[in-house]
Amino acid sequence: MKSILPESLGGQMSDIERQKLFEWVYDSEPLITVEVGGGEGGGSTFQIAEALAKLKDEGKCEPSIFLTADPYNNEAQNLYLGCDRYKDFMKFFSYSSAFRFVFNEDFPPPDFIFFDGPDKADFSLMEFIYFDELAESGCKFVCHDWETGVRHFDNKTCEKARLLRPYLESLDTWETVEYLSGMRGEWPNDQDEVISVGLICMVKK
């Protein structure tokens, strides 16, 4: 199953990373999906939205909603909110801090969380700790830019997971479902071509 990204949307995820995100959302059939985005392109937002729309086409996840915080992506917001396929189950927030006003004792916790926020180590860690306190068993957590060293995709180092990765790996309450490495010779990359910067999917026990 594959979704085709509209030409007006871009972003930094590779084709295989986007495809995996779509599959993980679709297979999870979540009711409350949260995205902490980086504000560029909207490609990940499309994969999540299209997976949920596909589920609704099949009569699944009818009451599901998608809450996304993507601060600078007005073009993507206009696309989704102007489209009957997505607008009824999507809600945009300017900043992820707004989620603190959404999740309370009267609102169900998220069961699918996607992180691709700013390249700030402290921010990623604090956001995860907040959502970890909300998340229940079975919740999926996906994070882009999971490599903390020099990744082979672009020979750059990303701060995003520098604190989050060791913290999460130290917990015994989460386990890995699937991992796309950002290193040469490790799946899904071979020695000649690197097609991921690191993408992790985990589930809460």
JSON list of C-alpha atoms in Angstrom, two decimals:
[
{"chain": "A", "resi": 1, "resn": "MET", "atom": "CA", "xyz": [0.00, 0.00, 0.00]},
{"chain": "A", "resi": 2, "resn": "LYS", "atom": "CA", "xyz": [1.44, 3.35, -1.01]},
{"chain": "A", "resi": 3, "resn": "SER", "atom": "CA", "xyz": [0.40, 7.00, -0.83]},
{"chain": "A", "resi": 4, "resn": "ILE", "atom": "CA", "xyz": [1.55, 9.60, -3.35]},
{"chain": "A", "resi": 5, "resn": "LEU", "atom": "CA", "xyz": [2.79, 12.89, -1.91]},
{"chain": "A", "resi": 6, "resn": "PRO", "atom": "CA", "xyz": [1.24, 15.98, -3.55]},
{"chain": "A", "resi": 7, "resn": "GLU", "atom": "CA", "xyz": [3.78, 18.02, -5.52]},
{"chain": "A", "resi": 8, "resn": "SER", "atom": "CA", "xyz": [3.11, 21.09, -3.37]},
{"chain": "A", "resi": 9, "resn": "LEU", "atom": "CA", "xyz": [4.42, 19.32, -0.26]},
{"chain": "A", "resi": 10, "resn": "GLY", "atom": "CA", "xyz": [8.02, 18.53, 0.51]},
{"chain": "A", "resi": 11, "resn": "GLY", "atom": "CA", "xyz": [9.94, 18.02, 3.71]},
{"chain": "A", "resi": 12, "resn": "GLN", "atom": "CA", "xyz": [13.00, 16.07, 4.69]},
{"chain": "A", "resi": 13, "resn": "MET", "atom": "CA", "xyz": [11.81, 12.47, 4.95]},
{"chain": "A", "resi": 14, "resn": "SER", "atom": "CA", "xyz": [12.92, 10.05, 2.26]},
{"chain": "A", "resi": 15, "resn": "ASP", "atom": "CA", "xyz": [10.45, 7.97, 0.26]},
{"chain": "A", "resi": 16, "resn": "ILE", "atom": "CA", "xyz": [10.99, 4.82, 2.31]},
{"chain": "A", "resi": 17, "resn": "GLU", "atom": "CA", "xyz": [10.66, 6.74, 5.58]},
{"chain": "A", "resi": 18, "resn": "ARG", "atom": "CA", "xyz": [7.35, 8.22, 4.44]},
{"chain": "A", "resi": 19, "resn": "GLN", "atom": "CA", "xyz": [6.13, 4.82, 3.31]},
{"chain": "A", "resi": 20, "resn": "LYS", "atom": "CA", "xyz": [6.99, 3.26, 6.66]},
{"chain": "A", "resi": 21, "resn": "LEU", "atom": "CA", "xyz": [5.21, 6.04, 8.54]},
{"chain": "A", "resi": 22, "resn": "PHE", "atom": "CA", "xyz": [2.11, 5.46, 6.43]},
{"chain": "A", "resi": 23, "resn": "GLU", "atom": "CA", "xyz": [2.24, 1.71, 7.07]},
{"chain": "A", "resi": 24, "resn": "TRP", "atom": "CA", "xyz": [2.75, 2.08, 10.82]},
{"chain": "A", "resi": 25, "resn": "VAL", "atom": "CA", "xyz": [-0.23, 4.42, 11.16]},
{"chain": "A", "resi": 26, "resn": "TYR", "atom": "CA", "xyz": [-2.43, 2.25, 8.95]},
{"chain": "A", "resi": 27, "resn": "ASP", "atom": "CA", "xyz": [-1.51, -0.97, 10.75]},
{"chain": "A", "resi": 28, "resn": "SER", "atom": "CA", "xyz": [-2.02, 0.63, 14.18]},
{"chain": "A", "resi": 29, "resn": "GLU", "atom": "CA", "xyz": [-5.54, 1.93, 13.48]},
{"chain": "A", "resi": 30, "resn": "PRO", "atom": "CA", "xyz": [-5.13, 4.72, 16.07]},
{"chain": "A", "resi": 31, "resn": "LEU", "atom": "CA", "xyz": [-7.94, 6.78, 17.51]},
{"chain": "A", "resi": 32, "resn": "ILE", "atom": "CA", "xyz": [-5.87, 9.77, 18.68]},
{"chain": "A", "resi": 33, "resn": "THR", "atom": "CA", "xyz": [-2.79, 10.60, 16.60]},
{"chain": "A", "resi": 34, "resn": "VAL", "atom": "CA", "xyz": [-0.39, 13.39, 17.54]},
{"chain": "A", "resi": 35, "resn": "GLU", "atom": "CA", "xyz": [2.36, 14.92, 15.39]},
{"chain": "A", "resi": 36, "resn": "VAL", "atom": "CA", "xyz": [5.07, 17.26, 16.64]},
{"chain": "A", "resi": 37, "resn": "GLY", "atom": "CA", "xyz": [6.32, 18.55, 13.30]},
{"chain": "A", "resi": 38, "resn": "GLY", "atom": "CA", "xyz": [9.29, 20.56, 12.17]},
{"chain": "A", "resi": 39, "resn": "GLY", "atom": "CA", "xyz": [7.34, 23.06, 10.10]},
{"chain": "A", "resi": 40, "resn": "GLU", "atom": "CA", "xyz": [8.86, 22.11, 6.75]},
{"chain": "A", "resi": 41, "resn": "GLY", "atom": "CA", "xyz": [7.01, 20.57, 3.83]},
{"chain": "A", "resi": 42, "resn": "GLY", "atom": "CA", "xyz": [4.18, 18.65, 5.44]},
{"chain": "A", "resi": 43, "resn": "GLY", "atom": "CA", "xyz": [5.18, 15.31, 3.93]},
{"chain": "A", "resi": 44, "resn": "SER", "atom": "CA", "xyz": [4.87, 13.39, 7.20]},
{"chain": "A", "resi": 45, "resn": "THR", "atom": "CA", "xyz": [1.54, 15.08, 7.90]},
{"chain": "A", "resi": 46, "resn": "PHE", "atom": "CA", "xyz": [0.27, 13.81, 4.55]},
{"chain": "A", "resi": 47, "resn": "GLN", "atom": "CA", "xyz": [1.33, 10.21, 5.24]},
{"chain": "A", "resi": 48, "resn": "ILE", "atom": "CA", "xyz": [-0.50, 10.22, 8.58]},
{"chain": "A", "resi": 49, "resn": "ALA", "atom": "CA", "xyz": [-3.59, 11.95, 7.20]},
{"chain": "A", "resi": 50, "resn": "GLU", "atom": "CA", "xyz": [-3.82, 9.68, 4.18]},
{"chain": "A", "resi": 51, "resn": "ALA", "atom": "CA", "xyz": [-3.39, 6.53, 6.29]},
{"chain": "A", "resi": 52, "resn": "LEU", "atom": "CA", "xyz": [-6.24, 7.65, 8.54]},
{"chain": "A", "resi": 53, "resn": "ALA", "atom": "CA", "xyz": [-8.39, 8.61, 5.54]},
{"chain": "A", "resi": 54, "resn": "LYS", "atom": "CA", "xyz": [-7.76, 5.18, 4.00]},
{"chain": "A", "resi": 55, "resn": "LEU", "atom": "CA", "xyz": [-8.86, 3.51, 7.23]},
{"chain": "A", "resi": 56, "resn": "LYS", "atom": "CA", "xyz": [-12.02, 5.62, 7.28]},
{"chain": "A", "resi": 57, "resn": "ASP", "atom": "CA", "xyz": [-12.70, 4.64, 3.64]},
{"chain": "A", "resi": 58, "resn": "GLU", "atom": "CA", "xyz": [-12.69, 1.03, 4.86]},
{"chain": "A", "resi": 59, "resn": "GLY", "atom": "CA", "xyz": [-15.05, 1.75, 7.72]},
{"chain": "A", "resi": 60, "resn": "LYS", "atom": "CA", "xyz": [-12.33, 1.62, 10.39]},
{"chain": "A", "resi": 61, "resn": "CYS", "atom": "CA", "xyz": [-11.31, 4.23, 12.96]},
{"chain": "A", "resi": 62, "resn": "GLU", "atom": "CA", "xyz": [-14.40, 6.31, 12.23]},
{"chain": "A", "resi": 63, "resn": "PRO", "atom": "CA", "xyz": [-14.07, 8.49, 15.36]},
{"chain": "A", "resi": 64, "resn": "SER", "atom": "CA", "xyz": [-10.29, 8.94, 15.02]},
{"chain": "A", "resi": 65, "resn": "ILE", "atom": "CA", "xyz": [-8.73, 12.41, 15.03]},
{"chain": "A", "resi": 66, "resn": "PHE", "atom": "CA", "xyz": [-5.34, 13.80, 14.06]},
{"chain": "A", "resi": 67, "resn": "LEU", "atom": "CA", "xyz": [-3.76, 16.62, 16.08]},
{"chain": "A", "resi": 68, "resn": "THR", "atom": "CA", "xyz": [-0.69, 18.19, 14.49]},
{"chain": "A", "resi": 69, "resn": "ALA", "atom": "CA", "xyz": [1.58, 21.00, 15.65]},
{"chain": "A", "resi": 70, "resn": "ASP", "atom": "CA", "xyz": [3.57, 22.35, 12.71]},
{"chain": "A", "resi": 71, "resn": "PRO", "atom": "CA", "xyz": [4.35, 26.01, 13.36]},
{"chain": "A", "resi": 72, "resn": "TYR", "atom": "CA", "xyz": [5.26, 27.42, 9.97]},
{"chain": "A", "resi": 73, "resn": "ASN", "atom": "CA", "xyz": [3.53, 25.17, 7.49]},
{"chain": "A", "resi": 74, "resn": "ASN", "atom": "CA", "xyz": [0.64, 27.33, 6.23]},
{"chain": "A", "resi": 75, "resn": "GLU", "atom": "CA", "xyz": [0.67, 25.77, 2.76]},
{"chain": "A", "resi": 76, "resn": "ALA", "atom": "CA", "xyz": [0.07, 22.32, 4.19]},
{"chain": "A", "resi": 77, "resn": "GLN", "atom": "CA", "xyz": [-2.67, 23.58, 6.49]},
{"chain": "A", "resi": 78, "resn": "ASN", "atom": "CA", "xyz": [-4.48, 25.17, 3.57]},
{"chain": "A", "resi": 79, "resn": "LEU", "atom": "CA", "xyz": [-4.27, 21.93, 1.60]},
{"chain": "A", "resi": 80, "resn": "TYR", "atom": "CA", "xyz": [-5.69, 19.72, 4.36]},
{"chain": "A", "resi": 81, "resn": "LEU", "atom": "CA", "xyz": [-8.31, 22.06, 5.75]},
{"chain": "A", "resi": 82, "resn": "GLY", "atom": "CA", "xyz": [-9.56, 22.81, 2.24]},
{"chain": "A", "resi": 83, "resn": "CYS", "atom": "CA", "xyz": [-9.99, 19.14, 1.38]},
{"chain": "A", "resi": 84, "resn": "ASP", "atom": "CA", "xyz": [-13.12, 17.20, 2.34]},
{"chain": "A", "resi": 85, "resn": "ARG", "atom": "CA", "xyz": [-11.04, 14.04, 2.63]},
{"chain": "A", "resi": 86, "resn": "TYR", "atom": "CA", "xyz": [-9.08, 15.35, 5.64]},
{"chain": "A", "resi": 87, "resn": "LYS", "atom": "CA", "xyz": [-10.65, 18.47, 7.15]},
{"chain": "A", "resi": 88, "resn": "ASP", "atom": "CA", "xyz": [-13.19, 16.76, 9.42]},
{"chain": "A", "resi": 89, "resn": "PHE", "atom": "CA", "xyz": [-10.64, 14.79, 11.45]},
{"chain": "A", "resi": 90, "resn": "MET", "atom": "CA", "xyz": [-7.62, 17.12, 11.46]},
{"chain": "A", "resi": 91, "resn": "LYS", "atom": "CA", "xyz": [-6.83, 19.89, 13.93]},
{"chain": "A", "resi": 92, "resn": "PHE", "atom": "CA", "xyz": [-3.80, 22.19, 13.56]},
{"chain": "A", "resi": 93, "resn": "PHE", "atom": "CA", "xyz": [-1.94, 23.85, 16.41]},
{"chain": "A", "resi": 94, "resn": "SER", "atom": "CA", "xyz": [0.72, 26.52, 16.09]},
{"chain": "A", "resi": 95, "resn": "TYR", "atom": "CA", "xyz": [2.94, 25.00, 18.78]},
{"chain": "A", "resi": 96, "resn": "SER", "atom": "CA", "xyz": [3.09, 21.66, 20.57]},
{"chain": "A", "resi": 97, "resn": "SER", "atom": "CA", "xyz": [2.72, 23.43, 23.92]},
{"chain": "A", "resi": 98, "resn": "ALA", "atom": "CA", "xyz": [-0.98, 23.74, 23.03]},
{"chain": "A", "resi": 99, "resn": "PHE", "atom": "CA", "xyz": [-1.37, 20.01, 23.58]},
{"chain": "A", "resi": 100, "resn": "ARG", "atom": "CA", "xyz": [-1.18, 20.71, 27.33]},
{"chain": "A", "resi": 101, "resn": "PHE", "atom": "CA", "xyz": [-4.62, 22.30, 27.03]},
{"chain": "A", "resi": 102, "resn": "VAL", "atom": "CA", "xyz": [-6.05, 19.38, 25.05]},
{"chain": "A", "resi": 103, "resn": "PHE", "atom": "CA", "xyz": [-5.07, 16.32, 27.03]},
{"chain": "A", "resi": 104, "resn": "ASN", "atom": "CA", "xyz": [-6.85, 16.31, 30.35]},
{"chain": "A", "resi": 105, "resn": "GLU", "atom": "CA", "xyz": [-8.90, 13.82, 32.31]},
{"chain": "A", "resi": 106, "resn": "ASP", "atom": "CA", "xyz": [-11.83, 14.30, 29.92]},
{"chain": "A", "resi": 107, "resn": "PHE", "atom": "CA", "xyz": [-9.82, 13.70, 26.72]},
{"chain": "A", "resi": 108, "resn": "PRO", "atom": "CA", "xyz": [-8.41, 10.28, 25.77]},
{"chain": "A", "resi": 109, "resn": "PRO", "atom": "CA", "xyz": [-4.61, 9.90, 25.56]},
{"chain": "A", "resi": 110, "resn": "PRO", "atom": "CA", "xyz": [-2.86, 9.57, 22.20]},
{"chain": "A", "resi": 111, "resn": "ASP", "atom": "CA", "xyz": [-2.23, 6.08, 20.88]},
{"chain": "A", "resi": 112, "resn": "PHE", "atom": "CA", "xyz": [0.10, 7.12, 18.03]},
{"chain": "A", "resi": 113, "resn": "ILE", "atom": "CA", "xyz": [2.76, 9.83, 18.45]},
{"chain": "A", "resi": 114, "resn": "PHE", "atom": "CA", "xyz": [5.10, 11.08, 15.72]},
{"chain": "A", "resi": 115, "resn": "PHE", "atom": "CA", "xyz": [8.10, 13.30, 16.49]},
{"chain": "A", "resi": 116, "resn": "ASP", "atom": "CA", "xyz": [9.92, 15.31, 13.84]},
{"chain": "A", "resi": 117, "resn": "GLY", "atom": "CA", "xyz": [10.24, 18.61, 15.65]},
{"chain": "A", "resi": 118, "resn": "PRO", "atom": "CA", "xyz": [13.08, 21.13, 15.80]},
{"chain": "A", "resi": 119, "resn": "ASP", "atom": "CA", "xyz": [16.69, 19.98, 16.15]},
{"chain": "A", "resi": 120, "resn": "LYS", "atom": "CA", "xyz": [16.79, 20.76, 19.85]},
{"chain": "A", "resi": 121, "resn": "ALA", "atom": "CA", "xyz": [17.82, 17.98, 22.21]},
{"chain": "A", "resi": 122, "resn": "ASP", "atom": "CA", "xyz": [16.18, 19.44, 25.33]},
{"chain": "A", "resi": 123, "resn": "PHE", "atom": "CA", "xyz": [12.91, 20.06, 23.51]},
{"chain": "A", "resi": 124, "resn": "SER", "atom": "CA", "xyz": [12.63, 16.49, 22.21]},
{"chain": "A", "resi": 125, "resn": "LEU", "atom": "CA", "xyz": [13.34, 14.99, 25.62]},
{"chain": "A", "resi": 126, "resn": "MET", "atom": "CA", "xyz": [10.85, 17.16, 27.49]},
{"chain": "A", "resi": 127, "resn": "GLU", "atom": "CA", "xyz": [8.15, 16.59, 24.86]},
{"chain": "A", "resi": 128, "resn": "PHE", "atom": "CA", "xyz": [8.62, 12.83, 25.10]},
{"chain": "A", "resi": 129, "resn": "ILE", "atom": "CA", "xyz": [8.49, 12.84, 28.90]},
{"chain": "A", "resi": 130, "resn": "TYR", "atom": "CA", "xyz": [5.19, 14.73, 28.73]},
{"chain": "A", "resi": 131, "resn": "PHE", "atom": "CA", "xyz": [3.62, 12.28, 26.28]},
{"chain": "A", "resi": 132, "resn": "ASP", "atom": "CA", "xyz": [5.08, 9.24, 28.03]},
{"chain": "A", "resi": 133, "resn": "GLU", "atom": "CA", "xyz": [3.12, 10.21, 31.13]},
{"chain": "A", "resi": 134, "resn": "LEU", "atom": "CA", "xyz": [-0.06, 10.23, 29.03]},
{"chain": "A", "resi": 135, "resn": "ALA", "atom": "CA", "xyz": [0.59, 7.16, 26.90]},
{"chain": "A", "resi": 136, "resn": "GLU", "atom": "CA", "xyz": [-0.93, 3.81, 27.77]},
{"chain": "A", "resi": 137, "resn": "SER", "atom": "CA", "xyz": [0.09, 0.28, 26.84]},
{"chain": "A", "resi": 138, "resn": "GLY", "atom": "CA", "xyz": [-0.04, -0.23, 23.06]},
{"chain": "A", "resi": 139, "resn": "CYS", "atom": "CA", "xyz": [0.73, 3.38, 22.18]},
{"chain": "A", "resi": 140, "resn": "LYS", "atom": "CA", "xyz": [3.14, 3.72, 19.23]},
{"chain": "A", "resi": 141, "resn": "PHE", "atom": "CA", "xyz": [5.95, 6.28, 19.21]},
{"chain": "A", "resi": 142, "resn": "VAL", "atom": "CA", "xyz": [7.80, 7.18, 16.01]},
{"chain": "A", "resi": 143, "resn": "CYS", "atom": "CA", "xyz": [10.76, 9.56, 15.77]},
{"chain": "A", "resi": 144, "resn": "HIS", "atom": "CA", "xyz": [12.65, 10.84, 12.72]},
{"chain": "A", "resi": 145, "resn": "ASP", "atom": "CA", "xyz": [16.38, 11.70, 12.76]},
{"chain": "A", "resi": 146, "resn": "TRP", "atom": "CA", "xyz": [17.07, 8.95, 15.29]},
{"chain": "A", "resi": 147, "resn": "GLU", "atom": "CA", "xyz": [20.83, 8.77, 14.68]},
{"chain": "A", "resi": 148, "resn": "THR", "atom": "CA", "xyz": [22.83, 10.70, 17.26]},
{"chain": "A", "resi": 149, "resn": "GLY", "atom": "CA", "xyz": [26.23, 10.40, 15.59]},
{"chain": "A", "resi": 150, "resn": "VAL", "atom": "CA", "xyz": [27.34, 11.42, 12.10]},
{"chain": "A", "resi": 151, "resn": "ARG", "atom": "CA", "xyz": [24.80, 9.81, 9.81]},
{"chain": "A", "resi": 152, "resn": "HIS", "atom": "CA", "xyz": [25.81, 8.63, 6.38]},
{"chain": "A", "resi": 153, "resn": "PHE", "atom": "CA", "xyz": [22.80, 10.05, 4.50]},
{"chain": "A", "resi": 154, "resn": "ASP", "atom": "CA", "xyz": [24.23, 13.59, 4.50]},
{"chain": "A", "resi": 155, "resn": "ASN", "atom": "CA", "xyz": [27.30, 13.30, 6.78]},
{"chain": "A", "resi": 156, "resn": "LYS", "atom": "CA", "xyz": [25.61, 15.55, 9.33]},
{"chain": "A", "resi": 157, "resn": "THR", "atom": "CA", "xyz": [24.85, 15.27, 13.03]},
{"chain": "A", "resi": 158, "resn": "CYS", "atom": "CA", "xyz": [21.33, 16.02, 14.26]},
{"chain": "A", "resi": 159, "resn": "GLU", "atom": "CA", "xyz": [20.67, 17.19, 17.82]},
{"chain": "A", "resi": 160, "resn": "LYS", "atom": "CA", "xyz": [17.06, 16.00, 17.90]},
{"chain": "A", "resi": 161, "resn": "ALA", "atom": "CA", "xyz": [17.57, 12.61, 19.54]},
{"chain": "A", "resi": 162, "resn": "ARG", "atom": "CA", "xyz": [20.86, 13.25, 21.37]},
{"chain": "A", "resi": 163, "resn": "LEU", "atom": "CA", "xyz": [19.21, 13.16, 24.81]},
{"chain": "A", "resi": 164, "resn": "LEU", "atom": "CA", "xyz": [15.98, 11.41, 23.89]},
{"chain": "A", "resi": 165, "resn": "ARG", "atom": "CA", "xyz": [17.50, 8.25, 22.42]},
{"chain": "A", "resi": 166, "resn": "PRO", "atom": "CA", "xyz": [19.62, 7.22, 25.43]},
{"chain": "A", "resi": 167, "resn": "TYR", "atom": "CA", "xyz": [16.80, 8.17, 27.78]},
{"chain": "A", "resi": 168, "resn": "LEU", "atom": "CA", "xyz": [14.20, 6.10, 25.92]},
{"chain": "A", "resi": 169, "resn": "GLU", "atom": "CA", "xyz": [16.58, 3.16, 25.46]},
{"chain": "A", "resi": 170, "resn": "SER", "atom": "CA", "xyz": [17.13, 3.13, 29.22]},
{"chain": "A", "resi": 171, "resn": "LEU", "atom": "CA", "xyz": [13.42, 2.56, 29.88]},
{"chain": "A", "resi": 172, "resn": "ASP", "atom": "CA", "xyz": [11.98, -0.94, 30.16]},
{"chain": "A", "resi": 173, "resn": "THR", "atom": "CA", "xyz": [8.47, 0.30, 29.32]},
{"chain": "A", "resi": 174, "resn": "TRP", "atom": "CA", "xyz": [9.06, 0.71, 25.56]},
{"chain": "A", "resi": 175, "resn": "GLU", "atom": "CA", "xyz": [10.27, -1.77, 22.94]},
{"chain": "A", "resi": 176, "resn": "THR", "atom": "CA", "xyz": [11.29, -1.38, 19.31]},
{"chain": "A", "resi": 177, "resn": "VAL", "atom": "CA", "xyz": [8.86, -2.45, 16.60]},
{"chain": "A", "resi": 178, "resn": "GLU", "atom": "CA", "xyz": [11.04, -1.51, 13.63]},
{"chain": "A", "resi": 179, "resn": "TYR", "atom": "CA", "xyz": [14.12, 0.61, 13.02]},
{"chain": "A", "resi": 180, "resn": "LEU", "atom": "CA", "xyz": [15.48, 2.21, 9.86]},
{"chain": "A", "resi": 181, "resn": "SER", "atom": "CA", "xyz": [19.16, 2.96, 10.37]},
{"chain": "A", "resi": 182, "resn": "GLY", "atom": "CA", "xyz": [20.94, 6.06, 9.16]},
{"chain": "A", "resi": 183, "resn": "MET", "atom": "CA", "xyz": [24.22, 4.19, 8.76]},
{"chain": "A", "resi": 184, "resn": "ARG", "atom": "CA", "xyz": [25.73, 2.72, 5.62]},
{"chain": "A", "resi": 185, "resn": "GLY", "atom": "CA", "xyz": [25.35, -1.04, 5.30]},
{"chain": "A", "resi": 186, "resn": "GLU", "atom": "CA", "xyz": [22.52, -1.23, 7.86]},
{"chain": "A", "resi": 187, "resn": "TRP", "atom": "CA", "xyz": [18.91, -1.75, 6.74]},
{"chain": "A", "resi": 188, "resn": "PRO", "atom": "CA", "xyz": [17.42, -0.16, 4.69]},
{"chain": "A", "resi": 189, "resn": "ASN", "atom": "CA", "xyz": [20.75, 1.14, 3.39]},
{"chain": "A", "resi": 190, "resn": "ASP", "atom": "CA", "xyz": [23.41, -0.73, 1.48]},
{"chain": "A", "resi": 191, "resn": "GLN", "atom": "CA", "xyz": [27.07, 0.10, 0.98]},
{"chain": "A", "resi": 192, "resn": "ASP", "atom": "CA", "xyz": [26.38, 2.20, -2.12]},
{"chain": "A", "resi": 193, "resn": "GLU", "atom": "CA", "xyz": [23.24, 4.11, -1.21]},
{"chain": "A", "resi": 194, "resn": "VAL", "atom": "CA", "xyz": [21.92, 5.51, 2.07]},
{"chain": "A", "resi": 195, "resn": "ILE", "atom": "CA", "xyz": [18.19, 6.27, 2.04]},
{"chain": "A", "resi": 196, "resn": "SER", "atom": "CA", "xyz": [17.40, 7.02, 5.70]},
{"chain": "A", "resi": 197, "resn": "VAL", "atom": "CA", "xyz": [18.58, 9.37, 8.45]},
{"chain": "A", "resi": 198, "resn": "GLY", "atom": "CA", "xyz": [17.22, 7.04, 11.13]},
{"chain": "A", "resi": 199, "resn": "LEU", "atom": "CA", "xyz": [13.56, 6.34, 11.88]},
{"chain": "A", "resi": 200, "resn": "ILE", "atom": "CA", "xyz": [12.35, 4.40, 14.92]},
{"chain": "A", "resi": 201, "resn": "CYS", "atom": "CA", "xyz": [8.95, 2.91, 15.71]},
{"chain": "A", "resi": 202, "resn": "MET", "atom": "CA", "xyz": [8.40, 1.80, 19.32]},
{"chain": "A", "resi": 203, "resn": "VAL", "atom": "CA", "xyz": [5.45, 0.52, 21.32]},
{"chain": "A", "resi": 204, "resn": "LYS", "atom": "CA", "xyz": [4.68, 1.00, 24.99]},
{"chain": "A", "resi": 205, "resn": "LYS", "atom": "CA", "xyz": [4.45, -2.27, 26.90]}
]
